[in-house]
Coordinates of C-alpha atoms in Angstrom, one line a residue:
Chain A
X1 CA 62.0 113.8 51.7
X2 CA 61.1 113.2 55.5
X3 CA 61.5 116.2 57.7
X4 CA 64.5 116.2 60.2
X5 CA 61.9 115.5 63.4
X6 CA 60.5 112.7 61.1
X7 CA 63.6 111.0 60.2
X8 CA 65.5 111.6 64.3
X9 CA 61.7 110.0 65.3
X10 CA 63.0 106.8 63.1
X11 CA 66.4 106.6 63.8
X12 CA 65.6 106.5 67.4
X13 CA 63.3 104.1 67.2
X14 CA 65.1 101.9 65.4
X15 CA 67.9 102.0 67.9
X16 CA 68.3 98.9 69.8
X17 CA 69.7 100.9 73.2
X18 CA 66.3 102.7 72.9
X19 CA 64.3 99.9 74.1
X20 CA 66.5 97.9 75.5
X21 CA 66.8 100.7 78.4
X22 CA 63.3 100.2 79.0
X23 CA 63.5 96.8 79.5
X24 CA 67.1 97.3 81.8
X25 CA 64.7 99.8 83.9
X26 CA 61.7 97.3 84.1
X27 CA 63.9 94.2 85.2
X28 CA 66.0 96.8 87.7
X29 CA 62.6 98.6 89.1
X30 CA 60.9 95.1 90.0
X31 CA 64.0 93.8 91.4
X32 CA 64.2 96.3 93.9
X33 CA 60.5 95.9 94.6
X34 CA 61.0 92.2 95.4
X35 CA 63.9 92.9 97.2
X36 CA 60.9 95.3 99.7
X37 CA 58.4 92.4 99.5
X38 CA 59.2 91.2 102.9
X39 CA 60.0 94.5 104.4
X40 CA 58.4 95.0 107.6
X41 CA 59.1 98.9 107.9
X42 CA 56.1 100.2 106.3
X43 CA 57.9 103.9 105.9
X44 CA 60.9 101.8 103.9
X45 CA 58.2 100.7 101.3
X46 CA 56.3 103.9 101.4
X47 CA 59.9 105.5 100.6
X48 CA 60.7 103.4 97.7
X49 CA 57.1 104.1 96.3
X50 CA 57.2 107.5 95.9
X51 CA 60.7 107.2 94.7
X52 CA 59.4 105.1 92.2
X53 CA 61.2 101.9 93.5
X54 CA 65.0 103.3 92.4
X55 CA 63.5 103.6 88.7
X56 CA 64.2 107.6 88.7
X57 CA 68.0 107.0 89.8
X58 CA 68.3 104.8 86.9
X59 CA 66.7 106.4 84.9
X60 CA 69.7 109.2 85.7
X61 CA 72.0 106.5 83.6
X62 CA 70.0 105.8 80.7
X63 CA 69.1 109.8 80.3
X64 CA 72.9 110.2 79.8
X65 CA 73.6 107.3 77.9
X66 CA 70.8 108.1 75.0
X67 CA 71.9 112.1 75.4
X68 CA 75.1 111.4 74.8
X69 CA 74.8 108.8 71.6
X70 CA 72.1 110.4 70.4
X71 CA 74.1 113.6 69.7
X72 CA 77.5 112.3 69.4
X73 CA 76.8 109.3 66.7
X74 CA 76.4 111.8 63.5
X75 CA 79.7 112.6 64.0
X76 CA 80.8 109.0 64.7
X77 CA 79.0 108.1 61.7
X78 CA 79.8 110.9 59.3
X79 CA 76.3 111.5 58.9
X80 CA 76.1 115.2 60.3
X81 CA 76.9 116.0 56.8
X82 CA 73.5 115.0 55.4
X83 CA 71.6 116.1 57.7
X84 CA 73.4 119.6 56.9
X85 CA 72.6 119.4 53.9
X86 CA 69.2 118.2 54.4
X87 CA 68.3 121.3 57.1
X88 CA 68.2 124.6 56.4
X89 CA 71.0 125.5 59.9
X90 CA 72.8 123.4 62.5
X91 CA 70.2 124.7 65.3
X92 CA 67.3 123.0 63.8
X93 CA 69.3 119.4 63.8
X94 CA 70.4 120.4 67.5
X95 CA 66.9 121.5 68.6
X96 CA 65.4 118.8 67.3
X97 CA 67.7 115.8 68.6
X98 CA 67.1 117.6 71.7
X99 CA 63.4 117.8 71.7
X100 CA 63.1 113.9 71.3
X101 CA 65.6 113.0 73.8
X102 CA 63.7 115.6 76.5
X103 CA 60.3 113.6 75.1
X104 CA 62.1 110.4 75.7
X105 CA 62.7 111.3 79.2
X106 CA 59.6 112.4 80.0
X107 CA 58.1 108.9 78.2
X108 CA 60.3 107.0 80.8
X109 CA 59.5 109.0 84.0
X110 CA 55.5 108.2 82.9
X111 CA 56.8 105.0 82.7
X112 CA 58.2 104.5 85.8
X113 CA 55.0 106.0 87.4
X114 CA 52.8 103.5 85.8
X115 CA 55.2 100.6 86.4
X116 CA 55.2 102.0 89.9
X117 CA 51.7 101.6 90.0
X118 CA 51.5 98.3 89.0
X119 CA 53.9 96.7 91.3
X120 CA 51.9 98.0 94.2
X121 CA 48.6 96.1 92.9
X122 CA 50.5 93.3 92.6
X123 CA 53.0 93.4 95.2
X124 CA 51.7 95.4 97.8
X125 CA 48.0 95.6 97.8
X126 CA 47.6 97.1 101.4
X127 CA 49.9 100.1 100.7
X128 CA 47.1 102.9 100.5
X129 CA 48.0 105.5 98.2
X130 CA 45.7 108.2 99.8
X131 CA 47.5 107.9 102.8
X132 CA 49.5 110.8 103.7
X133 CA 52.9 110.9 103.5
X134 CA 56.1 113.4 103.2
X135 CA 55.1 117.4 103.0
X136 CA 51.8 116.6 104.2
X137 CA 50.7 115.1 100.9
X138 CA 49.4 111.4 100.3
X139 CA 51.8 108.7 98.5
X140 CA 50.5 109.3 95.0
X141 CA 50.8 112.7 94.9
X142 CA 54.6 112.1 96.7
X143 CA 55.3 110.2 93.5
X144 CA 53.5 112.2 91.2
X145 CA 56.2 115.1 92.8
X146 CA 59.1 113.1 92.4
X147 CA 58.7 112.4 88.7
X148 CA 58.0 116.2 88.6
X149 CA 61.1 117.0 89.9
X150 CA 63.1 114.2 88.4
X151 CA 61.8 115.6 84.9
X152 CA 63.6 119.0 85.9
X153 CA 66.4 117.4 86.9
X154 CA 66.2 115.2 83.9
X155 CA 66.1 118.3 81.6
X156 CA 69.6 119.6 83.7
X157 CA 71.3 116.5 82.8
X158 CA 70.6 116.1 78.9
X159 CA 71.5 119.5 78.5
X160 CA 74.9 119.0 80.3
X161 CA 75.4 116.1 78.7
X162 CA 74.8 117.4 75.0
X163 CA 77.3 120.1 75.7
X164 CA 79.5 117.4 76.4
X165 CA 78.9 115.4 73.7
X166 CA 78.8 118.4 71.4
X167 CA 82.6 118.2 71.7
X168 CA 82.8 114.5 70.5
X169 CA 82.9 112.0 68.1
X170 CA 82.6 109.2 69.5
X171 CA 79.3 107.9 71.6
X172 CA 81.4 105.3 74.1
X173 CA 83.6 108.4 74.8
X174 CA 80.7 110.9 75.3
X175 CA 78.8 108.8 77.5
X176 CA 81.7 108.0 79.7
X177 CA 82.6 111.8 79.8
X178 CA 79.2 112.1 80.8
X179 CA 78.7 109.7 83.2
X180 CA 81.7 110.9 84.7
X181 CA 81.1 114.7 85.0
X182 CA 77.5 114.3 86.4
X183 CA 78.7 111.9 89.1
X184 CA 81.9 113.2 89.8
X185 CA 80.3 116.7 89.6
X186 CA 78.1 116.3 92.2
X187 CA 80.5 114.8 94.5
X188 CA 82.8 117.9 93.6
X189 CA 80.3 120.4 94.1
X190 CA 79.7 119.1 97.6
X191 CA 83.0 119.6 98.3
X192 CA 83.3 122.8 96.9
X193 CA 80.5 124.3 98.6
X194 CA 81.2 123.1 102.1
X195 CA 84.8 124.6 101.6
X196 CA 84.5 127.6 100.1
X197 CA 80.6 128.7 100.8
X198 CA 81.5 131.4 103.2
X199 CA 84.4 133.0 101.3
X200 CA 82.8 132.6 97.9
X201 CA 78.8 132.0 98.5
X202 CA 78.0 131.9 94.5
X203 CA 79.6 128.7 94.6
X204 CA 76.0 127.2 95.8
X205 CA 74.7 128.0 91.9
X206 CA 77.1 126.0 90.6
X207 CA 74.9 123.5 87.7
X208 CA 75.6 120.4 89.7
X209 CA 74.3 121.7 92.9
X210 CA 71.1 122.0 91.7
X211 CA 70.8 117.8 90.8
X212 CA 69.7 118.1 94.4
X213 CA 66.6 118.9 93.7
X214 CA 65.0 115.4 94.2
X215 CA 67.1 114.4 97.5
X216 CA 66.1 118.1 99.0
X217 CA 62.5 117.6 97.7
X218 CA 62.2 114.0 100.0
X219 CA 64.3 115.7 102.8
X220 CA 64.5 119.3 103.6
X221 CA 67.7 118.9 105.6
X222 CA 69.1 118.4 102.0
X223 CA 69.2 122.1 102.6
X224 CA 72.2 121.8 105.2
X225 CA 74.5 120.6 101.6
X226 CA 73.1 122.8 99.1
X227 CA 72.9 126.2 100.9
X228 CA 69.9 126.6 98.6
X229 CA 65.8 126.6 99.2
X230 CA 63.9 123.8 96.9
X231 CA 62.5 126.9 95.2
X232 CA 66.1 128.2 94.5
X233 CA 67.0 124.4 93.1
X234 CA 64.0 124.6 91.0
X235 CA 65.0 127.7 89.2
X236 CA 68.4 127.8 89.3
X237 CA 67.7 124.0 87.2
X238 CA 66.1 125.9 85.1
X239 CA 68.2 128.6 84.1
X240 CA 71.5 126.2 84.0
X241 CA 69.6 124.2 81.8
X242 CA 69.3 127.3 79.2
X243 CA 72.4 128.0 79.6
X244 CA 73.9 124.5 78.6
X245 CA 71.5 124.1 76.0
X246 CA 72.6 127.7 74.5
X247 CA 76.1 127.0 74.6
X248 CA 75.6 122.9 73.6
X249 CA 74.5 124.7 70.6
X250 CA 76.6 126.9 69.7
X251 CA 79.3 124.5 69.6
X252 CA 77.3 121.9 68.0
X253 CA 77.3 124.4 65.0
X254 CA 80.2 125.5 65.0
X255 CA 81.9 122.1 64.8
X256 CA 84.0 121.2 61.8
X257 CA 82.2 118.8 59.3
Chain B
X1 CA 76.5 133.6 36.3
X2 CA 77.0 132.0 33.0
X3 CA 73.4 131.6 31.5
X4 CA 73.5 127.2 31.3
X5 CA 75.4 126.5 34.3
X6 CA 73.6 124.9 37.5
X7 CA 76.3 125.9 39.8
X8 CA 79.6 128.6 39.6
X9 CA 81.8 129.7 41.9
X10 CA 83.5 133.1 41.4
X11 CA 87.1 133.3 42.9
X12 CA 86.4 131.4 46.1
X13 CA 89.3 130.8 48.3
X14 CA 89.7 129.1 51.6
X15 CA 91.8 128.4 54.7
X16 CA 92.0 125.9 56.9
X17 CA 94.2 126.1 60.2
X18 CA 96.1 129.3 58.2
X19 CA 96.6 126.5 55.2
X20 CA 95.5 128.4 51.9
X21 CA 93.4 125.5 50.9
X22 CA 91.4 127.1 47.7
X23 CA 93.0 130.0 45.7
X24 CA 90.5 132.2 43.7
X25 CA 88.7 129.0 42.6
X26 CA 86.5 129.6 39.3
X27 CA 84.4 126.7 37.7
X28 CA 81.2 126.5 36.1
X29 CA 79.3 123.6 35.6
X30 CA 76.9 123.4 33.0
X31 CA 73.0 122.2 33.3
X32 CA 72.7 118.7 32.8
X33 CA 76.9 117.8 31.8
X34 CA 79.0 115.2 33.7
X35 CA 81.4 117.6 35.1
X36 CA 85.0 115.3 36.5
X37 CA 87.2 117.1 38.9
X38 CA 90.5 115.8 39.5
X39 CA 94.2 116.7 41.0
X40 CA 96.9 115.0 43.5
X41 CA 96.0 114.3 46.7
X42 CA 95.2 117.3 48.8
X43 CA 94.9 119.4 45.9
X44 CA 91.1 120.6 47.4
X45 CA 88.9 119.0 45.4
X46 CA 86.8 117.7 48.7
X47 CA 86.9 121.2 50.0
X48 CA 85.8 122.6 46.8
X49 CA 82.4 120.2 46.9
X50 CA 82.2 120.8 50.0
X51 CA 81.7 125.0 49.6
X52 CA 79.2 124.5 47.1
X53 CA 77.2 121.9 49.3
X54 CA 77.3 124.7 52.3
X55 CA 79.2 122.7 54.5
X56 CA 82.0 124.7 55.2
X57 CA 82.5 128.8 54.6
X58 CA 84.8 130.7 52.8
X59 CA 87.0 133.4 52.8
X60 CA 86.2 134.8 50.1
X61 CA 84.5 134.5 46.5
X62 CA 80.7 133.3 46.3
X63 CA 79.1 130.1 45.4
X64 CA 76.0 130.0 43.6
X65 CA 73.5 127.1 43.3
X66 CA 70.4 127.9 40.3
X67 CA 71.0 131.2 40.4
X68 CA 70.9 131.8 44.5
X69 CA 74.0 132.3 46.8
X70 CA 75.0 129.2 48.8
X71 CA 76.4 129.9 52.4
X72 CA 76.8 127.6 55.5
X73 CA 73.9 129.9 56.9
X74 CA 71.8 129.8 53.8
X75 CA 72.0 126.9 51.4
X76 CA 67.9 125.7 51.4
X77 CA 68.7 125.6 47.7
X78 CA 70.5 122.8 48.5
X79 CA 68.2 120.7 50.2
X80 CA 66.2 121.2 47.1
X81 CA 67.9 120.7 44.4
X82 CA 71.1 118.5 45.2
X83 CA 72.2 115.0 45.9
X84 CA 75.7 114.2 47.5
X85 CA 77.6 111.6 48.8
X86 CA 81.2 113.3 50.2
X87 CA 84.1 111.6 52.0
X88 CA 82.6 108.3 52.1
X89 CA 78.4 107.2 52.2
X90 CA 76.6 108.7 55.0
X91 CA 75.0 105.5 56.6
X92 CA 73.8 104.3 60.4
X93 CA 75.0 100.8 61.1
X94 CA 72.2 100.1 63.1
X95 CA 69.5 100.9 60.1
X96 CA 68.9 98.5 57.3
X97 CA 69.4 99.7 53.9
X98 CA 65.9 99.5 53.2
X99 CA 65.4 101.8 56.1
X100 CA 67.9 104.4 55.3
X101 CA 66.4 104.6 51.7
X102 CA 62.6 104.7 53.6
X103 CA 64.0 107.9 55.4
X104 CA 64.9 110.0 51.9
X105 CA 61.6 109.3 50.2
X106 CA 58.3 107.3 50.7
X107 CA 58.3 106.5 46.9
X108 CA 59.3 102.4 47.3
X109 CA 59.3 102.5 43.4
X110 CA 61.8 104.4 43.3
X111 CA 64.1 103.1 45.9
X112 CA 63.8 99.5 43.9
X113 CA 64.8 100.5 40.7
X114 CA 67.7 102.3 41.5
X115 CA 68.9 99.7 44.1
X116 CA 68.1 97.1 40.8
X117 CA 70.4 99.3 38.4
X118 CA 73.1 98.8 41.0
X119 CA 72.6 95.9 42.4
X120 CA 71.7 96.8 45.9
X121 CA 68.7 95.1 46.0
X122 CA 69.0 91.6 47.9
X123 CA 70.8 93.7 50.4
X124 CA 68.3 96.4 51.5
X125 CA 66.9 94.1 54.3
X126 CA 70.0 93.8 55.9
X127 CA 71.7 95.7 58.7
X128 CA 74.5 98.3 56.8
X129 CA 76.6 97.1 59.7
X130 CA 77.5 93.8 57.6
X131 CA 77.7 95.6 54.1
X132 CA 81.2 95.4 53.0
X133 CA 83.0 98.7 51.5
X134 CA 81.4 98.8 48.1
X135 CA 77.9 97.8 49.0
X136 CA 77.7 100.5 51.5
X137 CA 79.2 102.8 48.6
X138 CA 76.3 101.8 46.3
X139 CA 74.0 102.8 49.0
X140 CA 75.4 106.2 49.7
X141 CA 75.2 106.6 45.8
X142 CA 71.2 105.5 45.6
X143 CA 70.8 107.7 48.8
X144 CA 72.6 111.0 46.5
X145 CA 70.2 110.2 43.4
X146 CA 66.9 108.9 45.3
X147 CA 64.9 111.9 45.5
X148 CA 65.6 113.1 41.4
X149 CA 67.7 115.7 42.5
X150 CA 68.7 118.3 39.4
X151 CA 73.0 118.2 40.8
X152 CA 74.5 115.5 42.2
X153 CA 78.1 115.6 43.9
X154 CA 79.6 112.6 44.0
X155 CA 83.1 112.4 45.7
X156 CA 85.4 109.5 44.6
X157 CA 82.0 107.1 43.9
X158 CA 83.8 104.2 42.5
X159 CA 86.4 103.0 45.7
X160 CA 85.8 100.0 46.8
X161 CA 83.5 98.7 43.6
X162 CA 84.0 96.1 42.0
X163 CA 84.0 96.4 37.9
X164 CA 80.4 95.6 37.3
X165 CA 79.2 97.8 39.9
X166 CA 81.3 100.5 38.3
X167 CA 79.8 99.7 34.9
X168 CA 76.4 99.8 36.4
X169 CA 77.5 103.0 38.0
X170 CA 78.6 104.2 34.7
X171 CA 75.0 103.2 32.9
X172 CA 73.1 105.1 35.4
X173 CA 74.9 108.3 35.7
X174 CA 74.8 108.1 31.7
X175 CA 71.4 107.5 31.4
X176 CA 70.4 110.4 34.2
X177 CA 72.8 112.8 32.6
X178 CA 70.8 112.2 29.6
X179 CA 67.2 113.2 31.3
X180 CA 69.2 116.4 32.2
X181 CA 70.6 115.2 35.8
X182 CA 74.0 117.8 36.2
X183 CA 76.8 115.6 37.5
X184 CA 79.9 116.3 39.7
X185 CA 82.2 113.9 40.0
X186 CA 85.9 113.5 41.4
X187 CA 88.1 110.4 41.0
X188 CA 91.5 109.4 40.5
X189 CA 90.8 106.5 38.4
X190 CA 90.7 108.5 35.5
X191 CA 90.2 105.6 32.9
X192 CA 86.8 105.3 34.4
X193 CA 86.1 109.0 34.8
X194 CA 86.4 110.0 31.1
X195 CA 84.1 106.8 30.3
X196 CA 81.6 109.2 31.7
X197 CA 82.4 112.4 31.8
X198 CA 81.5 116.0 29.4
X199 CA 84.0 118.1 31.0
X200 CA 86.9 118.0 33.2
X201 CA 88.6 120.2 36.0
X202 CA 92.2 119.8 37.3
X203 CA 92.6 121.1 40.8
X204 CA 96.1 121.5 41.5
X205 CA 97.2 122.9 45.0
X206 CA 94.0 125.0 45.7
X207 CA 93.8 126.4 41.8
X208 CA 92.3 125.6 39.0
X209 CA 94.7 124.6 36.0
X210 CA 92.6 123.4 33.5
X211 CA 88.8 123.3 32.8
X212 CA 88.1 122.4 29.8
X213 CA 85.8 119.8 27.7
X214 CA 86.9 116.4 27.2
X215 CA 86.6 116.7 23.4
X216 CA 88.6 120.0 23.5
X217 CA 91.3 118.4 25.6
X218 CA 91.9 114.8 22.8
X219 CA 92.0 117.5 20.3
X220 CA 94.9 119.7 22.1
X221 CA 96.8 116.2 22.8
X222 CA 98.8 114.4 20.7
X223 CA 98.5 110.4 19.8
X224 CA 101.4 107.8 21.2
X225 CA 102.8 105.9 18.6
X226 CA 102.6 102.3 19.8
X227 CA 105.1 99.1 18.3
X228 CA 103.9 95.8 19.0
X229 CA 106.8 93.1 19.6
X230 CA 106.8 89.8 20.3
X231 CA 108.3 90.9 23.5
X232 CA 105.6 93.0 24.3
X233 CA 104.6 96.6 23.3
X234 CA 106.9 100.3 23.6
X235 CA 105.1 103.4 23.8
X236 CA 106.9 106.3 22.0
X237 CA 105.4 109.7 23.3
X238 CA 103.7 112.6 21.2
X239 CA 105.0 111.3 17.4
X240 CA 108.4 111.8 18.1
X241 CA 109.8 110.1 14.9
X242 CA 113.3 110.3 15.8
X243 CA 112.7 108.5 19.1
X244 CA 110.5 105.6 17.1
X245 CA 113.4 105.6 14.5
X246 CA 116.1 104.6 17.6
X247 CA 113.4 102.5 19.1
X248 CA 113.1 100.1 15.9
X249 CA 117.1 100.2 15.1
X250 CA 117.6 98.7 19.0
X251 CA 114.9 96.3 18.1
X252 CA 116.2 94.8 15.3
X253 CA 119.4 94.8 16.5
X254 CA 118.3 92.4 19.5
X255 CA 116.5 90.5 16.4
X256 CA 112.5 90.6 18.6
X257 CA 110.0 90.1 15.9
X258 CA 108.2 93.4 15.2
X259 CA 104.4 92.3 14.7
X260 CA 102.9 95.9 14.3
X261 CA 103.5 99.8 14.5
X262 CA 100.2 101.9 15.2
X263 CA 98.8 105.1 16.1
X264 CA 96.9 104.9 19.7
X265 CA 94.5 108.0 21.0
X266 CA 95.0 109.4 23.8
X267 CA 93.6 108.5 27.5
X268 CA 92.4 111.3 29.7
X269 CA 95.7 110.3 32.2
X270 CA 98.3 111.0 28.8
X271 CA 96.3 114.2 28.1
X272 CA 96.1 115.5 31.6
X273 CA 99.8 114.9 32.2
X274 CA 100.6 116.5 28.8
X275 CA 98.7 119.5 29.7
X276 CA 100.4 119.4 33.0
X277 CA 103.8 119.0 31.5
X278 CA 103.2 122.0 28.9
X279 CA 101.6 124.1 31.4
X280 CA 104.4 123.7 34.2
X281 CA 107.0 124.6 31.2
X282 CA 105.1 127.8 30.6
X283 CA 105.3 128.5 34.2
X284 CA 109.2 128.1 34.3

């Protein structure tokens, strides 16, 4: 019998919304880089270099959509009971479905640098990627920080998500839930914060607060919204992230089969 | 522990949203015997396979699988040693059978020959998303027996086949039981069950009522007394003579030809509902 990682490995490459994201991010990602070909503002195409040409805010979409099928679709299917029986505890099934999705993430953020990096040869030869840009850094290493960052942030999101989708059973009503809470919540938390930051100033820590990360990374007046340094985003990220992923579990194993 | 039996439960009882599910449940089932398990409709015979498998706790009692405790937090045994298929085959739409099979075992051997002894085969390239009902229950059973596991729980395996595929089904659980394979199997379409079956179980509202072997039970029942007319055939229960008497008198009296009087044995269905009957008297 194939281990758990071995058989979660097939089944998510035999998905059809597994690759078919990648090509929805491709055909989106050069789109927008036609759509620069004949921009004259040099900073404009500089911008959507390091920002990997929009390919890191899709890629916000497709990180929920997979996190949230990925997990919910053993329910959907009946299948969690197998793959019970099959493990030796829930965690292991939980960790693991985790582990590729994070890995799937990170697969598409090298992705989108490499497809990045071929749309400027092609498309815009002149744009020098030594040249400095933001934070006194050159372009590459501007893009290089973004898909950092965006990894982070990446992390924040699946881990969100799967404690959403812990809850459900089915994956068209996990991924709207999730589409929902990390839009909405970010829109909410801005509201929150600018409202009640000097009456209750732990409101900045709030998870969704720190999906800022990127925006404050590529401009520090971000700082005026989140009330936090990009060092406090970074780690704050981080330690929501554990937190989700603890509780994600928890409920993922407690769940009624 | 009885010495010959793969799994036992001692006294195992369950609830489920404060609904006494299972109430001091005992069974044995013995190494390498087809073991049937039946009882009405909620009468926990889902919940029961489900304990042993370690998919849901208990309250109290304990389950043991080859000698080792099974719990929701430790059931490895399981993984080991049993093959399932509970409420229904465990199956991706989006995999092909072929692929699904290709997960459990490498062996492709294997995963042909069963698929030939129940005619699964010509469907293993396709998607399970176009299987109808009993095609994706034959591949929930080949996925329960694929990797020669020494139990197999097998919850209502014949809906939705069709009569050869139940024969089939019938010729392979017979000829694994025979290589020592322990099976566990609920139904409700008894007349195919005790084709199959060693022993039997009857779960009735969370208890056991009866476990007993199949031989044991024909032996306990009584024979129906069966006259054949040209208007058809009257059953006359458990050789009551006086009732056959009044039967034949009405019979003559409306002149139908009377062809034959015999003796027939007794299904599993007349034997479990005479049980049933005598045991529900003793209770009153």
């Amino acid at each position: 019998m194939q281990s758990i990682l071995n058989q979660e490995i097939f089944k998510m490459t035999h998905k059809n919304s597994t690759w078919t994201s990648i090509l929805a991010l491709t055909v989106l990602t050069i789109l927008l880089a036609v759509s620069n070909l004949y921009q004259t503002k040099i900073q404009d195409v500089k911008f959507y270099f390091s920002s990997g040409f929009a390919g890191f805010q899709w890629l916000l979409l497709i990180t929920i959509v997979i996190s949230a099928s990925f997990i919910t679709m053993e329910f959907e299917y009946g299948t969690i009971k197998q793959l019970v029986i099959q493990s030796s505890n829930r965690f292991t099934i939980f960790g693991t479905k985790i582990f590729l999705v994070a890995c799937y993430s990170v697969f598409l953020h090298i992705f989108i640098i490499i497809l990045t990096l071929g749309i400027k040869f092609l498309m815009f030869p002149s744009l020098n990627l030594n040249e400095n840009y933001m934070h006194q850094r050159s372009l590459i290493i501007n893009l290089l920080a973004n898909a950092g960052l965006d990894v982070f942030s990446s992390f924040l999101i699946i881990s969100i998500v799967a404690f959403l989708a812990a809850f459900g059973s089915n994956s068209a009503i996990s991924i709207s839930v999730g589409l929902g809470v990390t839009f909405l919540g970010q829109g909410l938390s801005h509201l929150i914060i600018q409202s009640m930051i000097k009456q209750v100033p732990i409101v900045k820590w709030n998870p969704f607060n720190m999906l800022n990360l990127q925006e404050q990374f590529a401009n520090a007046n971000y700082h005026y919204i989140s009330h936090l340094t990009t060092g406090q985003l970074l780690i704050g990220d981080i330690i929501w992230t554990a937190i989700m992923l603890i509780a994600a579990a928890i409920v993922f194993s407690k769940r009624k089969i | 522990m009885p010495q010959n039996s793969i799994v036992s439960t001692e006294k195992i009882c369950t609830h489920i949203n404060s609904q006494s599910i299972l109430k001091n449940v005992s069974i044995s089932l013995g190494r390498g015997r087809v073991v049937g398990l039946v009882g009405p409709n909620g009468a926990g015979k889902t919940t029961v396979m489900k304990s042993i498998l370690g998919l849901i706790s208990v309250d109290s009692g304990s389950i043991f699988v080859e000698g080792q405790q099974v719990t929701p937090q430790h059931h490895s045994i399981i993984k080991q040693k049993v093959g399932a298929l509970i409420e229904g085959p465990a199956i991706y739409p989006f995999l092909t059978g072929f692929e699904h099979l290709k997960m459990m075992t490498n062996d492709i051997g294997q995963i042909i020959s069963f698929s030939d002894q129940l005619g699964l085969t010509k469907y293993l390239p396709k998607k399970v998303k176009g299987y109808s009902l009993g095609t994706k229950q034959k591949l929930g059973i080949v996925l329960a027996l694929i990797n020669d596991p020494d139990l197999v729980i097998l919850d209502e395996p014949m809906n939705g086949l069709d009569p050869q595929s139940t024969r089939q089904l019938r010729n392979l659980i017979q000829k694994l039981s025979k290589n020592g394979t322990t099976f566990f199997i609920s139904s409700h379409i008894l007349s195919e069950l005790e084709k199959i079956i060693d022993d039997v179980i009857v779960l009735d509202s969370g208890k056991v009522t009866l476990s007993t072997s199949l031989e044991k039970l024909y032996q306990e029942s009584t024979r129906k007394l069966v006259i054949e007319t040209s208007a058809g055939s009257v059953e006359i229960n458990n050789e009551d003579f006086s009732q056959l008497n009044n039967e034949l008198i009405r019979l003559i009296k409306q002149r139908v030809k009377i062809n034959n009087i015999r003796y027939r044995p007794s299904d599993l269905e007349d034997s479990l509902l005479k049980y049933l009957d005598d045991h529900n008297q003793e209770e009153n």
